mmCIF file of C-alpha atoms and ligand atoms in Angstrom:
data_model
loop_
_atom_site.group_PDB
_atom_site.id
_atom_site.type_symbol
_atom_site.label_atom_id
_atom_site.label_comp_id
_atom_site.label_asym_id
_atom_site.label_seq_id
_atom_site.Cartn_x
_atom_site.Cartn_y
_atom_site.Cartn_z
ATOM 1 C CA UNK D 1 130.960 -0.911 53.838
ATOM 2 C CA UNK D 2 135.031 -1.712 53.273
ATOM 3 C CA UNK D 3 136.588 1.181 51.662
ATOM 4 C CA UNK D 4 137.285 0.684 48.073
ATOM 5 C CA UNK D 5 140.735 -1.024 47.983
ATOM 6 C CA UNK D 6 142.903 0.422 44.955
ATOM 7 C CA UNK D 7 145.468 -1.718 43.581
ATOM 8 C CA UNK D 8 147.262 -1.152 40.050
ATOM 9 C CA UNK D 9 145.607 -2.372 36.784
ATOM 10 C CA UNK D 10 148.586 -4.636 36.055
ATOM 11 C CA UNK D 11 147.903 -6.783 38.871
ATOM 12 C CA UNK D 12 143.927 -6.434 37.985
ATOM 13 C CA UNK D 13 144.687 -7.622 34.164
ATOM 14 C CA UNK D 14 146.924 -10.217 35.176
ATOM 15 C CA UNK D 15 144.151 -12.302 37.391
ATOM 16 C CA UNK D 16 143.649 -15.310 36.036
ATOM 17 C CA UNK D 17 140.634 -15.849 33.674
ATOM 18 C CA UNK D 18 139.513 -11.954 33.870
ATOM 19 C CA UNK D 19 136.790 -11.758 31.563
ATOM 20 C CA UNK D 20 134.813 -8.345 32.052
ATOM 21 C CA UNK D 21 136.090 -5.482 33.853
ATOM 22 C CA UNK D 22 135.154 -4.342 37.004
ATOM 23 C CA UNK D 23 132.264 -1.321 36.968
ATOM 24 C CA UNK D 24 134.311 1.433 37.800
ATOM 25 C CA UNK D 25 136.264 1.005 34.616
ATOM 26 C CA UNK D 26 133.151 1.482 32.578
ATOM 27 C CA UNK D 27 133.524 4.553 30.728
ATOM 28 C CA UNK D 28 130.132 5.877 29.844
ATOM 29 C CA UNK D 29 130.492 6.626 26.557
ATOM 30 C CA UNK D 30 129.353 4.179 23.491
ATOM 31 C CA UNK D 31 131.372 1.740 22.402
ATOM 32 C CA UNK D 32 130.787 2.333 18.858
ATOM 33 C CA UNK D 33 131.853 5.895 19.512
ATOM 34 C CA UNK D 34 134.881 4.571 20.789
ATOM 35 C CA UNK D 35 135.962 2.479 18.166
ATOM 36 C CA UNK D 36 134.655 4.673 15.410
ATOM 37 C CA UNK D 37 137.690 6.751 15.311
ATOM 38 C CA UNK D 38 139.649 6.994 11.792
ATOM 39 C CA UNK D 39 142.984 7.567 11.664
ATOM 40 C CA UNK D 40 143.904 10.955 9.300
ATOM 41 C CA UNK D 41 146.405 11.514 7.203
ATOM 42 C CA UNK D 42 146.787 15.355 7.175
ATOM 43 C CA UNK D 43 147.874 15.568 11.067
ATOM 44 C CA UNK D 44 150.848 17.917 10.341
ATOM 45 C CA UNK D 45 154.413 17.211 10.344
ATOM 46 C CA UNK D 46 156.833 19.639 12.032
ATOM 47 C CA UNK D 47 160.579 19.206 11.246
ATOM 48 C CA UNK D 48 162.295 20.963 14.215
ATOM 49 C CA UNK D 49 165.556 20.731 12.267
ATOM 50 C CA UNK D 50 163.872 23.521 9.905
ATOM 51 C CA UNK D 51 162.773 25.962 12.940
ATOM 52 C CA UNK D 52 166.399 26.300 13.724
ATOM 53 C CA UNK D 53 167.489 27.046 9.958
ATOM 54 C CA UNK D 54 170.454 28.758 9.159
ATOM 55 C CA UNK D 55 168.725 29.351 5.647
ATOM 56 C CA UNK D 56 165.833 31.939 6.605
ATOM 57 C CA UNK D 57 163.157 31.069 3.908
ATOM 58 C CA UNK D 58 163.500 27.299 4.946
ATOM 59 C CA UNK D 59 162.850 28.473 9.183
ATOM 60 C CA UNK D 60 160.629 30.883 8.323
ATOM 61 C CA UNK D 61 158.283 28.155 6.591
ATOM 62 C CA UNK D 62 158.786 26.300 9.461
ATOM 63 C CA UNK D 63 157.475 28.551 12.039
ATOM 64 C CA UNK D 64 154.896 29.163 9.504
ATOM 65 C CA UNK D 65 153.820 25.671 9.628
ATOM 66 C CA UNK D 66 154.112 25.249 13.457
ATOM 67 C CA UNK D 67 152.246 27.948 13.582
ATOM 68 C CA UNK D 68 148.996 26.358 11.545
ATOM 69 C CA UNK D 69 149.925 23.182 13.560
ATOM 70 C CA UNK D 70 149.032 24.867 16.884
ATOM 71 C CA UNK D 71 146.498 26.698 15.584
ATOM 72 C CA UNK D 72 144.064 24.261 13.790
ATOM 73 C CA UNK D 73 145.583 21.098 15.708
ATOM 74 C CA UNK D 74 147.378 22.326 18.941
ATOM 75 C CA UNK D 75 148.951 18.924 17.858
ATOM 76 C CA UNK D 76 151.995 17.767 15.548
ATOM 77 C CA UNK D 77 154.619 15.001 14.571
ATOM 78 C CA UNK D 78 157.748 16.052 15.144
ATOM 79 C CA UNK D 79 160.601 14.411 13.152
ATOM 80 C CA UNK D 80 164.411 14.961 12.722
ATOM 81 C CA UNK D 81 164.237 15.918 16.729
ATOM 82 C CA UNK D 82 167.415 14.626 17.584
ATOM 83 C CA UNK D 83 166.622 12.709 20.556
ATOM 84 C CA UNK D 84 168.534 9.918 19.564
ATOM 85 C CA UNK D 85 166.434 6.453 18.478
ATOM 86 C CA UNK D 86 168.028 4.417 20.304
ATOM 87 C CA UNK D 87 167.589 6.695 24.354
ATOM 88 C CA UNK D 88 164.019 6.896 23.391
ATOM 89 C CA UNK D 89 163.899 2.759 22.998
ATOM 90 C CA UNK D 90 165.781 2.735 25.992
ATOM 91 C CA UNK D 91 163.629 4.817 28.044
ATOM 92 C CA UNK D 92 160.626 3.472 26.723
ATOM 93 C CA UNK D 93 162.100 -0.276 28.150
ATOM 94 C CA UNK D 94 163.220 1.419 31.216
ATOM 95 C CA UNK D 95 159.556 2.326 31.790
ATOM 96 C CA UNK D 96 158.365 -1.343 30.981
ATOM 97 C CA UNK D 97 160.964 -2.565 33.081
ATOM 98 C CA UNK D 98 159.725 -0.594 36.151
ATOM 99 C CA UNK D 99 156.271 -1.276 35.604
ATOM 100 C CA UNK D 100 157.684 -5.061 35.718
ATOM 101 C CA UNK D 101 158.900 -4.809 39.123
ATOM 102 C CA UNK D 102 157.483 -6.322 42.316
ATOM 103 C CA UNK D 103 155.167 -4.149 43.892
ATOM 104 C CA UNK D 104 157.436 -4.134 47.155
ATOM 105 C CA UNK D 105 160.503 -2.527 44.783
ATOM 106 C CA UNK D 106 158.224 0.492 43.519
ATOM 107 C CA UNK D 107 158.029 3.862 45.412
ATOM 108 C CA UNK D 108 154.685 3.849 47.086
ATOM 109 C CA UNK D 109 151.522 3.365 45.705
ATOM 110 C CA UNK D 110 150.138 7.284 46.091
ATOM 111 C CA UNK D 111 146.345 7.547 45.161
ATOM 112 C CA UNK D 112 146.745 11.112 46.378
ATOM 113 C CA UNK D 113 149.537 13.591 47.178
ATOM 114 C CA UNK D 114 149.512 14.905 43.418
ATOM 115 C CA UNK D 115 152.088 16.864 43.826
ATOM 116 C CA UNK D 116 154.881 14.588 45.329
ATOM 117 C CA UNK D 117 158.288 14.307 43.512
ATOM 118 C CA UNK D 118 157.651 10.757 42.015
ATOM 119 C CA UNK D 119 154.227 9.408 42.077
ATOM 120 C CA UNK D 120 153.402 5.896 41.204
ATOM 121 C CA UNK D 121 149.604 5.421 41.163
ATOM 122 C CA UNK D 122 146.573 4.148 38.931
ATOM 123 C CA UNK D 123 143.725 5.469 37.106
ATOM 124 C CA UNK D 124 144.577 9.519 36.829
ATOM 125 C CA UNK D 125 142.988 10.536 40.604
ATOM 126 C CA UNK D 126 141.896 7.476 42.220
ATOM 127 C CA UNK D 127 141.242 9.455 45.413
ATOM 128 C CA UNK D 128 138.572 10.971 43.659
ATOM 129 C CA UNK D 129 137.663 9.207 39.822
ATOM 130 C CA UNK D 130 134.336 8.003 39.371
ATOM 131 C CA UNK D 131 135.525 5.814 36.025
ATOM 132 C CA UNK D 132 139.049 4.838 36.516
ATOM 133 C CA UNK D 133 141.266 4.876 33.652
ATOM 134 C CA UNK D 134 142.455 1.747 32.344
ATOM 135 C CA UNK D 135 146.027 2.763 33.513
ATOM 136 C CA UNK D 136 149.006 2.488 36.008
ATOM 137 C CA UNK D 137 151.290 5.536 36.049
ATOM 138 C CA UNK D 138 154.699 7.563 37.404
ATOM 139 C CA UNK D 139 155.418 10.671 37.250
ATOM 140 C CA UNK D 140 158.752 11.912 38.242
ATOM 141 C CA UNK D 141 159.448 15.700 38.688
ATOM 142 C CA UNK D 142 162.678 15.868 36.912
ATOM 143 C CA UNK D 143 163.462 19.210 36.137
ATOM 144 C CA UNK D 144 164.871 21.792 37.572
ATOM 145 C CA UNK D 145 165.725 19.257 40.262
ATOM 146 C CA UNK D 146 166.310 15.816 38.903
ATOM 147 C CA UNK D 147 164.430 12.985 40.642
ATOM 148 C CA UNK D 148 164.522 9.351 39.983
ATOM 149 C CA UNK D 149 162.778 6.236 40.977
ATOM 150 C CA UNK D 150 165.803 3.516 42.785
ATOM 151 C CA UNK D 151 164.920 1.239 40.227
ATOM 152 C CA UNK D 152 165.414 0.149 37.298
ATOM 153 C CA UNK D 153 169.093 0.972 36.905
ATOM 154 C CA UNK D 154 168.291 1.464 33.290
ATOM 155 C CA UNK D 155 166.187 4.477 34.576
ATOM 156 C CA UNK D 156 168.436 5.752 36.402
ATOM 157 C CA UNK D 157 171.135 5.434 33.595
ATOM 158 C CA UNK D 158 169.119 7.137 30.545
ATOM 159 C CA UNK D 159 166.542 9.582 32.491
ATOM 160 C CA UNK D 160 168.867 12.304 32.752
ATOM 161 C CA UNK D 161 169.974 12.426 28.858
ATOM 162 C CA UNK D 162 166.275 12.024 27.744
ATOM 163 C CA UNK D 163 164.624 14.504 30.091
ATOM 164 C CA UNK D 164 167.763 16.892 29.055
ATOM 165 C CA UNK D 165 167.077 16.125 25.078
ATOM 166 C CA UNK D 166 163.402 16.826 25.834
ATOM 167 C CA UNK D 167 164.260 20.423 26.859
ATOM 168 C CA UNK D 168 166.167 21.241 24.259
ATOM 169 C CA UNK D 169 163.521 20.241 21.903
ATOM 170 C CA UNK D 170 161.328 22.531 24.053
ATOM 171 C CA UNK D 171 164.181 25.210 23.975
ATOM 172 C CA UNK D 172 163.548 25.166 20.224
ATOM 173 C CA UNK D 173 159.568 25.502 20.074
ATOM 174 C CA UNK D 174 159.589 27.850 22.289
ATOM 175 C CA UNK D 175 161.627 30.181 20.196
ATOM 176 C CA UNK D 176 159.661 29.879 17.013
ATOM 177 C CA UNK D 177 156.413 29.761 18.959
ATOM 178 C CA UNK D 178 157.572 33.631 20.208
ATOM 179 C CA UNK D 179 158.496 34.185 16.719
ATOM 180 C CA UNK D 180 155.315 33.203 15.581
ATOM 181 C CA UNK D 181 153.340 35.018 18.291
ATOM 182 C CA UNK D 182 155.100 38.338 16.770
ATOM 183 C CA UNK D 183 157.550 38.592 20.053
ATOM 184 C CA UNK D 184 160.965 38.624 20.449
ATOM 185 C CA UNK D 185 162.691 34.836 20.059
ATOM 186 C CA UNK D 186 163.279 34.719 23.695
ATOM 187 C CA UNK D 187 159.793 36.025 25.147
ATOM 188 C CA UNK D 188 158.389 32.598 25.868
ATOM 189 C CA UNK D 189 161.769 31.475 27.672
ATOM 190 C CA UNK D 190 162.184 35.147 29.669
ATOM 191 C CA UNK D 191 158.482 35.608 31.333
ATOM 192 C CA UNK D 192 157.879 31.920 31.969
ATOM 193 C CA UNK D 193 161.425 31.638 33.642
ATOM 194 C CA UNK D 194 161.726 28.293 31.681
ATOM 195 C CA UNK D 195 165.612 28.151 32.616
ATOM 196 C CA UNK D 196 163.436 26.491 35.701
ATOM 197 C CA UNK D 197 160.731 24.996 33.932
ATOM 198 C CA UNK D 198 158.967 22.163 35.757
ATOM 199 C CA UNK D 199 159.433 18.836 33.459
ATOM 200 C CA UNK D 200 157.489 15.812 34.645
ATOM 201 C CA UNK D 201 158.571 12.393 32.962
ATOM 202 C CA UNK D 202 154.993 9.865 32.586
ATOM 203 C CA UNK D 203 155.323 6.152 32.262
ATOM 204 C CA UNK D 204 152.111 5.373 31.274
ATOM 205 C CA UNK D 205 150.980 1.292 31.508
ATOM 206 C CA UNK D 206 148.077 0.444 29.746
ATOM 207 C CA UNK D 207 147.733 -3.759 30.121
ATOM 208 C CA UNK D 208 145.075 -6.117 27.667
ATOM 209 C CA UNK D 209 142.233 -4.790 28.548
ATOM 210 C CA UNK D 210 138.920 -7.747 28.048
ATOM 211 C CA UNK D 211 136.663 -5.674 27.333
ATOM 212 C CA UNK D 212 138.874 -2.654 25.350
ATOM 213 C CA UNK D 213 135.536 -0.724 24.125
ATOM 214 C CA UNK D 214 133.933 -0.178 27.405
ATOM 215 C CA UNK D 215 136.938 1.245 29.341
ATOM 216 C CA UNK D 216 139.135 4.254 28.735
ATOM 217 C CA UNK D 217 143.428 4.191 29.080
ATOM 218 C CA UNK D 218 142.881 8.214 29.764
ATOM 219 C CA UNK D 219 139.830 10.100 29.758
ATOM 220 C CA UNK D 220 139.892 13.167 27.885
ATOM 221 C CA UNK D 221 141.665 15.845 29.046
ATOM 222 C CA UNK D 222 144.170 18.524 27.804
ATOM 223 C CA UNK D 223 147.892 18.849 29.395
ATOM 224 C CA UNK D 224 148.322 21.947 31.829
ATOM 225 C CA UNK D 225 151.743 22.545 30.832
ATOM 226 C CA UNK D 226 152.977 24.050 27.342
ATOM 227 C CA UNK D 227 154.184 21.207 25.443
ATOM 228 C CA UNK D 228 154.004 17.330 25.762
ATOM 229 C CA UNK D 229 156.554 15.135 23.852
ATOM 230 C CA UNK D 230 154.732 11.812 23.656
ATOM 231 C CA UNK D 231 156.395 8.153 22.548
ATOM 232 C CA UNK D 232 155.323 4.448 22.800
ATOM 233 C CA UNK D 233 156.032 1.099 22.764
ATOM 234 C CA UNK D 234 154.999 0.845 18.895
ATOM 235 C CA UNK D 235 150.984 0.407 20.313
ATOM 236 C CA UNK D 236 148.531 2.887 19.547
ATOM 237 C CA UNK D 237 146.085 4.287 21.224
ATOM 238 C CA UNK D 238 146.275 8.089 21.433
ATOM 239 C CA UNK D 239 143.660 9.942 19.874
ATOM 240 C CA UNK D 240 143.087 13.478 19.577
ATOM 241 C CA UNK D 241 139.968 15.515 19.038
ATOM 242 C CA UNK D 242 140.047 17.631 16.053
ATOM 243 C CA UNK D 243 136.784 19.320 14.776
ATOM 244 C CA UNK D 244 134.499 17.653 16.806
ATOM 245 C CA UNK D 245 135.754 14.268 16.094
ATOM 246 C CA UNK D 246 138.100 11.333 17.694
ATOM 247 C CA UNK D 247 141.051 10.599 15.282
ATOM 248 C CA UNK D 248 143.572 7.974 15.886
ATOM 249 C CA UNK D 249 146.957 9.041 15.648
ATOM 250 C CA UNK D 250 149.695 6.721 14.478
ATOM 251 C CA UNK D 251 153.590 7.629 15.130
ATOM 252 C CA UNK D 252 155.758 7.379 11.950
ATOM 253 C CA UNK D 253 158.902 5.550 12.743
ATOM 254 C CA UNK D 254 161.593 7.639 15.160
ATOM 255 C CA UNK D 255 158.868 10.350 15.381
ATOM 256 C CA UNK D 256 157.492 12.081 18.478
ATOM 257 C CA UNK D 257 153.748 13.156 19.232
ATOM 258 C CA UNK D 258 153.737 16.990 20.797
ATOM 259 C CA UNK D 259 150.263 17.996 21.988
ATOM 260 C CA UNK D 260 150.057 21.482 23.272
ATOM 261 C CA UNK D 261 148.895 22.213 26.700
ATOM 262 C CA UNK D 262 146.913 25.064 28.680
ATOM 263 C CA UNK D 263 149.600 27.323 29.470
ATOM 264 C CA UNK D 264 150.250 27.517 25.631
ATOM 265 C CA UNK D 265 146.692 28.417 25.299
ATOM 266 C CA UNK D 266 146.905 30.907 28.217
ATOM 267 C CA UNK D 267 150.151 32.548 26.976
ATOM 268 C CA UNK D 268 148.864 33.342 23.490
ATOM 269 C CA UNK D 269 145.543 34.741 24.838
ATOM 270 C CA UNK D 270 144.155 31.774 23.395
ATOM 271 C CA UNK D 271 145.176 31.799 19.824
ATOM 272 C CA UNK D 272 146.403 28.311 19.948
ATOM 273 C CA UNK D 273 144.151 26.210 21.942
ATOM 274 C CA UNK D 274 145.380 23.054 24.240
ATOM 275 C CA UNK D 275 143.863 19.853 22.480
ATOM 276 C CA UNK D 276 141.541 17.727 23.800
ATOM 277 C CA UNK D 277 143.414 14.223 23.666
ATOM 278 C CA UNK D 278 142.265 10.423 25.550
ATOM 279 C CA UNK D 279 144.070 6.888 25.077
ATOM 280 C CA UNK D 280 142.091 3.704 24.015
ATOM 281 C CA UNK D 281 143.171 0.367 24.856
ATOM 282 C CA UNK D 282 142.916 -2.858 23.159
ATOM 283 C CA UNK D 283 142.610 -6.650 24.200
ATOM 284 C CA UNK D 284 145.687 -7.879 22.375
ATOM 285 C CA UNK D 285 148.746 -6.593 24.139
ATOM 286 C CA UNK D 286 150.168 -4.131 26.522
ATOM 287 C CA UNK D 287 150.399 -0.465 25.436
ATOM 288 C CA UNK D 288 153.413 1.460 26.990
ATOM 289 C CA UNK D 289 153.812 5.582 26.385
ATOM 290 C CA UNK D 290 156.148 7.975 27.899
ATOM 291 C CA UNK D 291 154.810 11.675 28.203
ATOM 292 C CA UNK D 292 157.166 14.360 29.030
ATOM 293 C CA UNK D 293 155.044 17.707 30.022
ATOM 294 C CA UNK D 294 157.053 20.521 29.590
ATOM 295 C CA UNK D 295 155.502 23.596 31.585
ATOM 296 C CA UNK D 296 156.587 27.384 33.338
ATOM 297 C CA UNK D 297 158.066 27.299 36.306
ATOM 298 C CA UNK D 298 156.174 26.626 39.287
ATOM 299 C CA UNK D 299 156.930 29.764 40.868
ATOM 300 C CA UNK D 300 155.729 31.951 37.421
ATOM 301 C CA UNK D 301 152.271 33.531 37.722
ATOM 302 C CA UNK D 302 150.974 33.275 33.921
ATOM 303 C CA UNK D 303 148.840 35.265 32.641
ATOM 304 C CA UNK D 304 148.380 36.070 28.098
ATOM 305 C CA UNK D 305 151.774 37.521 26.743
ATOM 306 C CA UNK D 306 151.222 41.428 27.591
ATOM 307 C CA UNK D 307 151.691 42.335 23.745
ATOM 308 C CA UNK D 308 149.490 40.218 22.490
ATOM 309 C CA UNK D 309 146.657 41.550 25.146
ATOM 310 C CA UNK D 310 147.460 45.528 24.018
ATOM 311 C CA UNK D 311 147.408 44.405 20.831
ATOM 312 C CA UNK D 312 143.665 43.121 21.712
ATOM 313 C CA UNK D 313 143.062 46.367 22.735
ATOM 314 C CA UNK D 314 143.891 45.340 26.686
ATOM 315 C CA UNK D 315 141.470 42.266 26.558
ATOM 316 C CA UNK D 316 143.007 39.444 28.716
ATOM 317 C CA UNK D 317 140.796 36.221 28.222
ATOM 318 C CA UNK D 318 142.695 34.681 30.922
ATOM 319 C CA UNK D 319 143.347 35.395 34.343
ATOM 320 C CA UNK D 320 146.281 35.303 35.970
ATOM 321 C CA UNK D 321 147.488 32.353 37.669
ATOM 322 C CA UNK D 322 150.485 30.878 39.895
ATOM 323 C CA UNK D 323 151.569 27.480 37.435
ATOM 324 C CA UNK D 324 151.975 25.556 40.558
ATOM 325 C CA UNK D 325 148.464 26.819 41.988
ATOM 326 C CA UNK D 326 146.721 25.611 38.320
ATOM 327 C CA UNK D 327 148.869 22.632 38.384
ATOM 328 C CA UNK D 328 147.557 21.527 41.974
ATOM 329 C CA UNK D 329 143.914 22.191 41.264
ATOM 330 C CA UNK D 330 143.993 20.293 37.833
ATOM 331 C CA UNK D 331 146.131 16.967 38.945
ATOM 332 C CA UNK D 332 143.589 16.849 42.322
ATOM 333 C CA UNK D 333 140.191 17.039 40.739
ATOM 334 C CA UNK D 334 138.597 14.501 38.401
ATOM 335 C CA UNK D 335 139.792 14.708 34.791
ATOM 336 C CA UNK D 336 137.327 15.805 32.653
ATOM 337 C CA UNK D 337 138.189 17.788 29.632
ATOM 338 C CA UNK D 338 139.110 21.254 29.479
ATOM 339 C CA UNK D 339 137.542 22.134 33.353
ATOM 340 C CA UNK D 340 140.479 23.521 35.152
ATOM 341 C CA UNK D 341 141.397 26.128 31.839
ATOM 342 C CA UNK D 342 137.665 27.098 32.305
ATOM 343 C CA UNK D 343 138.176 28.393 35.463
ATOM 344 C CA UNK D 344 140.759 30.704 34.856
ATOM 345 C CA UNK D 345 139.155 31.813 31.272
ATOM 346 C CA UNK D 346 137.289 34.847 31.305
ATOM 347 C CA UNK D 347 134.043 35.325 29.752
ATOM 348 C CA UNK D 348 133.578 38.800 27.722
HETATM 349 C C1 OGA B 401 149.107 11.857 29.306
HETATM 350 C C2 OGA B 401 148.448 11.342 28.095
HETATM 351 C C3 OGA B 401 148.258 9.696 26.366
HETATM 352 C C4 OGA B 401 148.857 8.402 25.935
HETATM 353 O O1 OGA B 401 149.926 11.116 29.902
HETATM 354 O O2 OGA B 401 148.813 13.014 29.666
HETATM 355 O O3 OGA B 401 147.603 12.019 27.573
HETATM 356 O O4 OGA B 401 148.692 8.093 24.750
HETATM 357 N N1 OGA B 401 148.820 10.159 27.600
HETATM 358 O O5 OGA B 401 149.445 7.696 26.743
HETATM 359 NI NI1 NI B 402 147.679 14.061 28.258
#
């Protein structure tokens, strides 16, 4: 038999008269599961403007709140950022721009090689997916050394500010999340050597889709890193799952979605758990997000902040693990939930 060819989604969704999707994109769940997710209102609201306070009531109630946020949601709005509105537009056309090149401009299509400096591919592992994802992707390694795709010169031109902006939004959450973890401010920064902290940029492409309830943009997974800032092209389709249940998230106007990932989860000995997060598509128009994961360093071996385990009374419920080590097992197996933070959890 002819080896499965794999060619982007784009091109798939843009065949004339497509009417059904191909089997492989069935996603063997039920549809009405799929669409029965509500959107909710109480999804908290973090002002990062408030973590970094001068007045210490007003930052204190802010890492406070980010505090619940992680804990009950490991997800949050984030408003009054400071990532200017109009880089993230920019970026987020950048992205659709790219997508819209020929296929003979874009860096190589790379079902494998997950950990290559820019990889432009489909599904999440099409090497090894048994339901693809109703998705084309990039992902660009762009700190500590900046990368870039040749084109689009709008990429080029706005990447570095945004990735930049995107750290020092980090910078901040990091520093309450130590506060909030009872360590000192710069804990978080100091052990996970995040002056070199891998940042990966995502263009995500999610095209019409004919038959949106049967197929998946992203299966459910969490994020390995710490924190991922999230944005789209005003199209939903995230969805988080919070007690047991899909909710739809919409993005208030200049916001940005953070979902926290399994290093966060692993550095406060689990207290705030990574969230368990898919995309839907629709049948109507294109969907377009950018995800920025913000993890350690490569190089840092993580293991649960060292107070927080004495304070346990020396329980660990993680083991110790190289980032880059986690980071190759996770992006080379299938996605499927929370798998790869199972395997370093430790069962007492
Ligand atoms: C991701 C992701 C969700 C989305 O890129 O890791 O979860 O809404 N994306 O695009
Ligand atoms: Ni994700």
């Amino acid at each position: 038999m002819a080896a499965r060819s794999i060619c982007c989604v784009k091109q798939l969704a843009e065949s004339p008269n497509l009417s059904s999707i191909p089997s492989n994109y069935v996603y063997h769940s039920d549809a009405a599961e799929i669409s029965a997710a509500k959107f909710e209102a109480s999804i908290p609201i973090i002002d990062l403007s408030l973590l970094a306070s001068q007045n210490p009531h007003l930052k204190l109630k802010a890492v406070h709140d980010l505090d619940q946020a992680c804990q009950q949601w490991g997800f949050f709005i984030l408003v009054n950022h400071g990532v200017p509105e109009e880089l993230i537009r920019g970026v987020i056309e950048a992205a659709s721009e790219f997508f819209d090149l020929p296929e003979a401009e874009k860096p190589e299509f790379q079902p494998e090689n997950v950990l290559s400096r820019i990889r432009y591919g489909t599904s999440f592992n099409a090497a090894t997916d048994n339901v693809f994802c109703w998705r084309d992707f990039v992902k660009v390694f762009v700190h500590p050394h900046f990368t870039c795709p040749d084109k689009p010169q709008s990429l080029r031109k706005l990447l570095p500010e945004y990735c930049e902006r995107g750290r020092d939004v980090v910078t901040k959450l990091s520093k309450a999340i130590s506060e909030s973890l009872g360590l000192e401010e710069t804990e978080m920064a100091t052990v996970l050597e995040l002056s070199s902290s891998l940042q990966i940029f995502v263009a995500n492409y999610y095209p019409r889709c004919p038959n949106p309830k049967a197929a998946m943009g992203i299966l459910p997974h969490s994020d390995h890193g710490l924190f991922t800032l999230l944005v789209q092209n005003d199209v939903g389709g995230l969805q988080i799952q919070h007690d047991g249940r899909w909710l739809s998230v919409s993005a208030p106007a200049n916001s940005i979605l953070v979902n926290t990932g399994d290093h966060l989860e692993i550095f406060s000995n689990g207290k705030y758990k990574s969230v368990l997060h898919r995309a839907v598509v629709n049948d109507q128009t294109t969907r377009i997000s950018v995800a920025t994961a913000n993890g350690p360093s490569l190089n840092a071996v993580v293991s649960p902040a060292r107070q927080l385990v004495e304070a346990e009374g020396g329980a660990a419920a993680y083991a110790a693990m190289k980032y880059e080590d986690y980071l190759l097992e996770q992006q080379s197996s299938q996605l499927d939930g929370k798998t790869m933070l199972k395997r370093v959890r430790i069962h007492q």
